[in-house]
Structures are given as structure tokens and as C-alpha cells.
Short mmCIF file of C-alpha atoms in Angstrom, two decimals:
data_model
loop_
_atom_site.label_atom_id
_atom_site.label_comp_id
_atom_site.label_asym_id
_atom_site.label_seq_id
_atom_site.Cartn_x
_atom_site.Cartn_y
_atom_site.Cartn_z
CA MET A 1 94.50 115.09 51.11
CA SER A 2 90.76 115.81 51.05
CA GLU A 3 89.12 117.96 53.70
CA GLY A 4 87.17 114.99 54.99
CA SER A 5 90.22 112.77 55.46
CA ARG A 6 92.11 115.68 56.99
CA SER A 7 89.33 116.26 59.52
CA SER A 8 89.15 112.55 60.40
CA SER A 9 92.88 112.48 61.18
CA LEU A 10 92.68 115.24 63.78
CA ALA A 11 93.92 114.41 67.26
CA PHE A 12 93.16 116.45 70.36
CA GLY A 13 95.16 116.90 73.51
CA GLN A 14 96.87 119.07 76.11
CA VAL A 15 100.44 120.18 76.67
CA VAL A 16 100.78 120.44 80.45
CA ILE A 17 103.34 123.06 81.44
CA GLY A 18 104.34 125.00 84.52
CA PRO A 19 107.13 125.47 87.06
CA PRO A 20 108.61 122.56 89.05
CA GLY A 21 106.36 121.27 91.81
CA SER A 22 103.17 122.70 90.34
CA GLY A 23 101.66 119.22 89.97
CA LYS A 24 101.96 118.56 86.23
CA THR A 25 102.49 114.79 86.44
CA THR A 26 99.80 114.41 89.10
CA TYR A 27 97.42 116.40 86.90
CA CYS A 28 98.16 114.29 83.81
CA HIS A 29 97.38 111.02 85.50
CA ALA A 30 94.34 112.38 87.36
CA MET A 31 92.97 113.80 84.09
CA ARG A 32 93.72 110.53 82.30
CA GLN A 33 91.61 108.65 84.82
CA PHE A 34 88.86 111.27 84.77
CA LEU A 35 88.58 111.35 80.98
CA GLY A 36 88.82 107.57 80.83
CA ARG A 37 85.68 107.31 82.96
CA LEU A 38 83.93 109.51 80.39
CA GLY A 39 84.80 107.03 77.65
CA ARG A 40 87.74 108.77 76.04
CA SER A 41 90.80 106.82 74.97
CA VAL A 42 93.57 108.78 76.70
CA ALA A 43 97.34 108.44 76.38
CA VAL A 44 99.97 110.19 78.51
CA VAL A 45 103.22 111.19 76.80
CA ASN A 46 106.16 112.07 79.06
CA LEU A 47 108.31 114.80 77.49
CA ASP A 48 110.27 115.52 80.68
CA PRO A 49 113.70 113.82 80.48
CA ALA A 50 114.25 114.57 84.19
CA ASN A 51 111.06 112.78 85.27
CA GLU A 52 112.30 109.44 86.57
CA ALA A 53 109.53 108.68 89.06
CA LEU A 54 106.42 108.29 86.92
CA PRO A 55 103.39 107.23 89.01
CA CYS A 56 102.24 104.85 86.27
CA PRO A 57 103.43 103.76 82.83
CA CYS A 58 103.16 106.23 79.94
CA ALA A 59 102.19 105.43 76.37
CA LEU A 60 105.37 107.20 75.22
CA ASP A 61 108.42 108.30 77.22
CA ILE A 62 111.16 110.65 76.03
CA ALA A 63 113.58 108.51 78.04
CA GLU A 64 113.59 106.17 75.02
CA LEU A 65 115.32 109.00 73.12
CA VAL A 66 117.30 110.96 75.70
CA THR A 67 117.59 111.33 79.49
CA LEU A 68 118.88 114.23 81.54
CA PRO A 69 121.39 112.17 83.61
CA ASP A 70 123.00 110.82 80.41
CA VAL A 71 123.30 114.31 78.93
CA MET A 72 124.78 115.74 82.12
CA ALA A 73 127.30 112.91 82.38
CA SER A 74 128.40 112.87 78.74
CA LEU A 75 128.47 116.64 78.08
CA GLY A 76 129.39 117.93 81.52
CA LEU A 77 126.30 120.13 81.73
CA GLY A 78 124.32 121.12 84.78
CA PRO A 79 120.60 120.38 85.24
CA ASN A 80 119.40 123.57 83.52
CA GLY A 81 121.76 123.40 80.55
CA GLY A 82 121.19 119.67 80.24
CA LEU A 83 117.43 120.10 80.07
CA LEU A 84 117.72 122.77 77.38
CA TYR A 85 119.97 120.42 75.38
CA CYS A 86 117.42 117.60 75.76
CA MET A 87 114.66 119.78 74.31
CA GLU A 88 116.90 120.86 71.43
CA TYR A 89 117.72 117.19 70.84
CA LEU A 90 114.01 116.36 70.78
CA GLU A 91 113.41 119.16 68.27
CA ALA A 92 116.23 117.84 66.07
CA ASN A 93 114.73 114.34 66.24
CA ALA A 94 111.14 115.29 65.56
CA ASP A 95 110.80 112.31 63.21
CA TRP A 96 111.26 110.00 66.20
CA LEU A 97 108.38 111.72 67.99
CA ARG A 98 106.16 111.66 64.90
CA ASP A 99 106.72 107.95 64.34
CA ARG A 100 105.95 107.10 67.97
CA LEU A 101 102.81 109.24 67.98
CA GLN A 102 101.43 107.41 64.94
CA GLY A 103 100.52 104.56 67.25
CA LEU A 104 98.46 106.90 69.42
CA ARG A 105 96.09 108.10 66.69
CA GLY A 106 92.54 107.95 67.98
CA HIS A 107 93.67 108.85 71.49
CA TYR A 108 93.30 112.08 73.41
CA VAL A 109 96.92 112.87 74.30
CA LEU A 110 98.28 114.50 77.46
CA PHE A 111 101.85 115.75 77.03
CA ASP A 112 103.63 115.99 80.40
CA CYS A 113 106.29 118.67 79.82
CA PRO A 114 109.42 119.75 81.76
CA GLY A 115 109.24 122.33 84.53
CA GLN A 116 111.98 124.72 83.47
CA VAL A 117 110.33 128.13 83.12
CA GLU A 118 112.62 129.51 80.40
CA LEU A 119 111.45 126.74 78.05
CA TYR A 120 108.10 128.55 77.89
CA THR A 121 109.17 132.19 78.15
CA HIS A 122 112.01 132.62 75.65
CA HIS A 123 113.66 129.34 74.60
CA GLU A 124 112.55 128.15 71.15
CA ALA A 125 112.97 124.35 71.17
CA LEU A 126 109.78 123.24 72.90
CA LYS A 127 107.76 125.96 71.15
CA ASN A 128 108.97 124.53 67.83
CA VAL A 129 108.02 121.01 68.93
CA PHE A 130 104.48 122.26 69.66
CA ALA A 131 104.40 123.86 66.21
CA GLN A 132 105.37 120.51 64.68
CA LEU A 133 102.57 118.79 66.57
CA ALA A 134 100.13 121.30 65.09
CA LYS A 135 101.42 120.47 61.59
CA TRP A 136 100.78 116.81 62.34
CA ASN A 137 97.09 117.68 62.97
CA PHE A 138 97.23 117.74 66.76
CA ARG A 139 94.79 120.30 68.13
CA LEU A 140 96.33 121.24 71.45
CA ALA A 141 95.71 123.58 74.35
CA ALA A 142 98.43 124.60 76.78
CA VAL A 143 97.44 123.94 80.39
CA HIS A 144 99.69 126.12 82.54
CA LEU A 145 99.69 124.96 86.17
CA VAL A 146 100.60 127.40 88.95
CA ASP A 147 100.69 126.46 92.64
CA SER A 148 97.83 128.25 94.42
CA HIS A 149 100.03 129.15 97.40
CA TYR A 150 101.37 132.10 95.36
CA CYS A 151 98.02 133.81 95.96
CA THR A 152 98.94 134.29 99.61
CA ASP A 153 101.93 136.47 98.72
CA PRO A 154 101.06 139.55 96.58
CA GLY A 155 104.65 139.95 95.37
CA LYS A 156 104.85 136.34 94.20
CA PHE A 157 101.40 136.57 92.60
CA ILE A 158 102.48 139.54 90.47
CA SER A 159 105.51 137.50 89.44
CA VAL A 160 103.25 134.58 88.52
CA LEU A 161 101.05 136.88 86.44
CA CYS A 162 104.08 138.16 84.52
CA THR A 163 105.34 134.61 83.93
CA SER A 164 101.90 133.43 82.81
CA LEU A 165 101.55 136.33 80.38
CA SER A 166 105.04 135.78 78.97
CA THR A 167 104.28 132.07 78.53
CA MET A 168 101.00 132.75 76.74
CA LEU A 169 102.69 135.12 74.30
CA HIS A 170 105.67 132.83 73.65
CA VAL A 171 104.07 129.38 73.38
CA GLU A 172 101.41 130.55 70.90
CA LEU A 173 98.79 127.93 71.76
CA PRO A 174 95.24 128.26 73.13
CA HIS A 175 95.92 128.69 76.81
CA VAL A 176 94.26 127.71 80.10
CA ASN A 177 95.92 128.92 83.31
CA VAL A 178 95.18 126.73 86.33
CA LEU A 179 95.66 127.36 90.05
CA SER A 180 96.57 123.88 91.26
CA LYS A 181 96.42 122.33 94.75
CA MET A 182 93.37 124.35 95.80
CA ASP A 183 92.64 121.72 98.45
CA LEU A 184 95.80 122.86 100.26
CA ILE A 185 95.33 126.62 100.00
CA GLU A 186 94.09 127.04 103.57
CA GLN A 187 97.44 125.69 104.78
CA TYR A 188 99.27 128.62 103.21
CA GLY A 189 97.54 131.35 105.19
CA LYS A 190 94.64 133.73 104.74
CA LEU A 191 94.15 135.42 101.36
CA ALA A 192 94.21 139.22 101.26
CA PHE A 193 91.20 139.24 98.88
CA ASN A 194 88.40 136.90 97.83
CA LEU A 195 89.44 134.01 95.63
CA ASP A 196 87.68 135.37 92.54
CA TYR A 197 89.98 138.39 92.71
CA TYR A 198 92.88 136.05 91.91
CA THR A 199 91.15 133.76 89.41
CA GLU A 200 89.63 136.59 87.36
CA VAL A 201 92.65 138.90 87.91
CA LEU A 202 90.53 141.90 88.84
CA ASP A 203 91.76 145.47 89.49
CA LEU A 204 95.42 144.89 90.39
CA SER A 205 95.89 148.36 91.85
CA TYR A 206 94.55 146.92 95.12
CA LEU A 207 97.37 144.39 95.04
CA VAL A 208 99.94 147.18 94.60
CA ASP A 209 98.42 149.07 97.53
CA HIS A 210 98.61 145.91 99.63
CA LEU A 211 102.28 145.50 98.71
CA ALA A 212 102.96 149.10 99.78
CA SER A 213 102.31 148.08 103.40
CA ASP A 214 105.45 145.91 103.25
CA PRO A 215 108.60 147.97 103.97
CA PHE A 216 110.61 145.97 101.42
CA PHE A 217 108.16 146.34 98.52
CA ARG A 218 107.42 149.98 99.33
CA ASN A 219 110.69 150.90 97.59
CA PHE A 220 109.54 149.12 94.42
CA ARG A 221 106.04 150.54 94.16
CA ARG A 222 106.72 152.25 90.84
CA LEU A 223 108.11 149.03 89.35
CA ASN A 224 105.11 147.02 90.56
CA GLU A 225 102.74 149.61 89.11
CA LYS A 226 104.39 149.28 85.70
CA LEU A 227 104.30 145.47 85.83
CA VAL A 228 100.63 145.57 86.72
CA GLU A 229 99.96 147.98 83.85
CA VAL A 230 101.52 145.53 81.38
CA ILE A 231 99.39 142.66 82.69
CA GLU A 232 96.19 144.70 82.57
CA ASP A 233 96.95 146.18 79.14
CA TYR A 234 97.11 142.70 77.61
CA SER A 235 94.10 141.54 79.64
CA LEU A 236 94.79 137.88 78.85
CA VAL A 237 95.54 136.21 82.17
CA SER A 238 92.88 134.49 84.26
CA PHE A 239 92.87 131.23 86.22
CA VAL A 240 90.69 128.20 86.74
CA PRO A 241 90.99 126.72 90.27
CA LEU A 242 91.78 123.01 90.47
CA ASN A 243 91.58 120.32 93.09
CA VAL A 244 92.40 116.96 91.48
CA GLN A 245 90.53 115.17 94.28
CA ASP A 246 87.26 116.92 93.39
CA LYS A 247 85.30 115.66 90.37
CA GLN A 248 83.46 118.94 89.86
CA SER A 249 86.75 120.85 89.83
CA MET A 250 88.21 118.43 87.28
CA ARG A 251 85.10 118.83 85.15
CA GLN A 252 85.43 122.62 85.12
CA VAL A 253 89.05 122.41 83.97
CA MET A 254 88.10 119.81 81.35
CA GLN A 255 85.40 122.12 79.96
CA ALA A 256 87.82 125.05 79.77
CA VAL A 257 90.42 122.95 77.93
CA ASP A 258 87.86 121.35 75.60
CA LYS A 259 86.71 124.80 74.60
CA ALA A 260 90.30 125.98 74.07
CA ASN A 261 91.44 123.12 71.80
CA GLY A 262 88.11 122.74 70.01
CA TYR A 263 87.21 119.28 71.31
CA SER A 264 83.83 120.55 72.58
CA PHE A 265 82.71 121.34 69.06
CA GLY A 266 83.60 117.99 67.50
CA ASP A 267 81.51 114.85 67.22
CA GLN A 268 83.70 112.61 69.37
CA GLU A 269 81.10 112.51 72.16
CA HIS A 270 77.35 112.98 72.20
CA ARG A 271 76.74 116.18 74.12
CA SER A 272 73.54 117.81 75.24
CA LEU A 273 72.66 121.37 74.26
CA GLU A 274 73.36 122.41 77.83
CA ALA A 275 76.91 121.06 77.66
CA LEU A 276 77.64 122.90 74.42
CA MET A 277 76.22 126.13 75.81
CA SER A 278 78.34 125.85 78.95
CA ALA A 279 81.41 125.50 76.72
CA ALA A 280 80.40 128.53 74.67
CA VAL A 281 79.73 130.79 77.65
CA GLY A 282 83.16 131.24 79.17
CA ALA A 283 82.36 132.87 82.51
CA ASP A 284 79.91 130.30 83.84
CA PHE A 285 82.36 127.59 84.82
CA HIS A 286 84.87 130.12 86.17
CA PHE A 287 82.25 131.57 88.51
CA SER A 288 80.79 128.28 89.71
CA SER A 289 84.15 126.62 90.33
CA THR A 290 85.55 129.70 92.04
CA LEU A 291 82.46 129.99 94.22
CA ALA A 292 82.69 126.35 95.28
CA VAL A 293 86.33 126.65 96.30
CA GLN A 294 85.68 130.01 97.96
CA GLU A 295 82.94 128.48 100.12
CA LYS A 296 85.24 125.65 101.22
CA TYR A 297 88.06 128.08 101.93
CA VAL A 298 85.86 130.45 103.97
CA GLN A 299 84.37 127.55 105.91
CA SER A 300 87.84 126.25 106.79
CA GLN A 301 88.89 129.74 107.90
CA ASP A 302 85.77 130.15 110.05
CA LYS A 303 86.32 126.74 111.60
CA ALA A 304 89.92 127.62 112.43
CA VAL A 305 88.80 130.85 114.12
CA GLU A 306 86.18 128.97 116.14
CA GLU A 307 88.79 126.47 117.32
CA GLU A 308 91.10 129.29 118.38
CA VAL A 309 88.26 130.90 120.36
CA MET A 310 87.44 127.59 122.03
CA ASP A 311 91.09 127.14 122.99
CA LEU A 312 91.06 130.56 124.67
#
């Protein structure tokens, strides 16, 4: 195959991963609509055999190959074991996936993946499927969604950082970590630090000090210090805030992903010099999107305080 024909057969896309309830399916269909308005031909592929309530039809559904209820019933497995078996079955039947994806050439593909965390931290099946996709000339970025409410609990946020780092090292794809549901963050309580502290993962020693004020976590200070050291030594984890209802927020995530999978530097769309420069300079969109969400969050907090004062 010549270099020119190889380049022309490239397909771009995202594998959308993250724990249950982080908003993966909602993100896929919101991003499909958003990219569609920009003129991209977008296809959603459901790789979650437990996802029975799809908000709209997918171009390809793993249910055609295997479903979690069938596996649980026939093999006597529980939900976790059944889901692992489904991913191993998908890996063993990679030809089925390749044949179905042939019909989606020319599309930007969003892969909606299962929510079981161990699939992305140490289990090999889904990682091997991603590797196969790369061999089939798919240029993918992993979009790891994390519910933003974890920012309100320092202990949970450290856990999220460890999980995100483990996922990045295991999946072996260009990676974009996303704090989802930012429009709901004010419902979870006041943040201990400014939002950019969480998105940029700044000096985590402050987070350990904050944990030390909790009698429960005070006994685990040394453990938390070591976990924080691991995260900071790798210096890989940062987040992009996301509100799927906000077009600017969706645009910032799109730019981060397009940079990660290389779509920004192709010729699929006519882009201005400014657009290319914004993709090349990584910090700009992080700062602007974080600042916008921070302003909304602070305003909502100030409004809540004013209402409390008025009630008094």
C-alpha cells in the first residue's frame, strides 16, 4: 500500500471511557450533534453490552454480537464477570468489528465504551481492541470522563487522580481527561480551592493538608502523601471542564481531542491560522474554559449567599 493511499484511508475518532454514571453516552450523542453542525460525518458505535437504553440509534451496536444479559443467563456470571467476558468475546471476534466498521469509512467515529473501571486499569481485552483499531488506521484519542462532583471531596479527588493516571498508562492512547457535568457542580457544595486547581492539578500538598483536617483521613496522611507523590512524579493528569449544554465548553473539549488524535492537522476541514495555533498552544483553551466555568460557579455561590442573607 502506498503512503498516499494509506493516508487517505485514515479514520479519526474518540474512545469514550470512564466510570458508570460519568455521562459517556450523553457525551457521545451531544458531541455527535455538535460535530454534525460543523459539517463532519459522525457515527456513534456502542461497545457497551450493558447499555440497553440508547437515547438514539447507533451506527453500530455490540448487541448484534453479544449482550450482557445473555452472557449472565447462559454462563451464570454476575454483572462484572459478564462484562469482562463480553469484552474478551469482542476481542476474539475482532473480524466482526472490522467488517462492520468498513461501512463507516469516511466518518468520524465515537466509540461509547463500558463503564467498568478495571477494563481500563489492568484488564487487557479492551486495550487490545483499541490496538486493533489502530492497526486498521483509526487515529483515536481516549476521552476519559470523570464526574465533577469528586472535586468537592479531596479524598475522592485523589482517588480519581490515581485512577486517571492508571488508565492513561494502561490504555496507551492519546488521552484527554474531562470533568463532566460542570453545570451541576454548584449542587455538590463549595470547592475547597479554585476550579483551576483541580483542572490543572496544581500543588497537591494543599489537598493533603486539607484532608488532614478530617479525623478519618488524618490516620492516612502518609499514604495520601505517597499517592500524591506518584501523581506528581508522572505529571500527566489534567482535566478539561465540560458542560454539554454549553457550546463553548463543547468546543474546548473538541479542540483538545482534535489535537490529541491529530485531526487538527489534517485537511478534512478548512481551518484558519488562528484555529491551528489554538490547537498547537495547549494551555489556552484550558485557561479560557476553566475561567468561564469558574466565573459561573463563583456567581452561583455569591447568589446563594445573598439569598441566605436576605432570608435572615
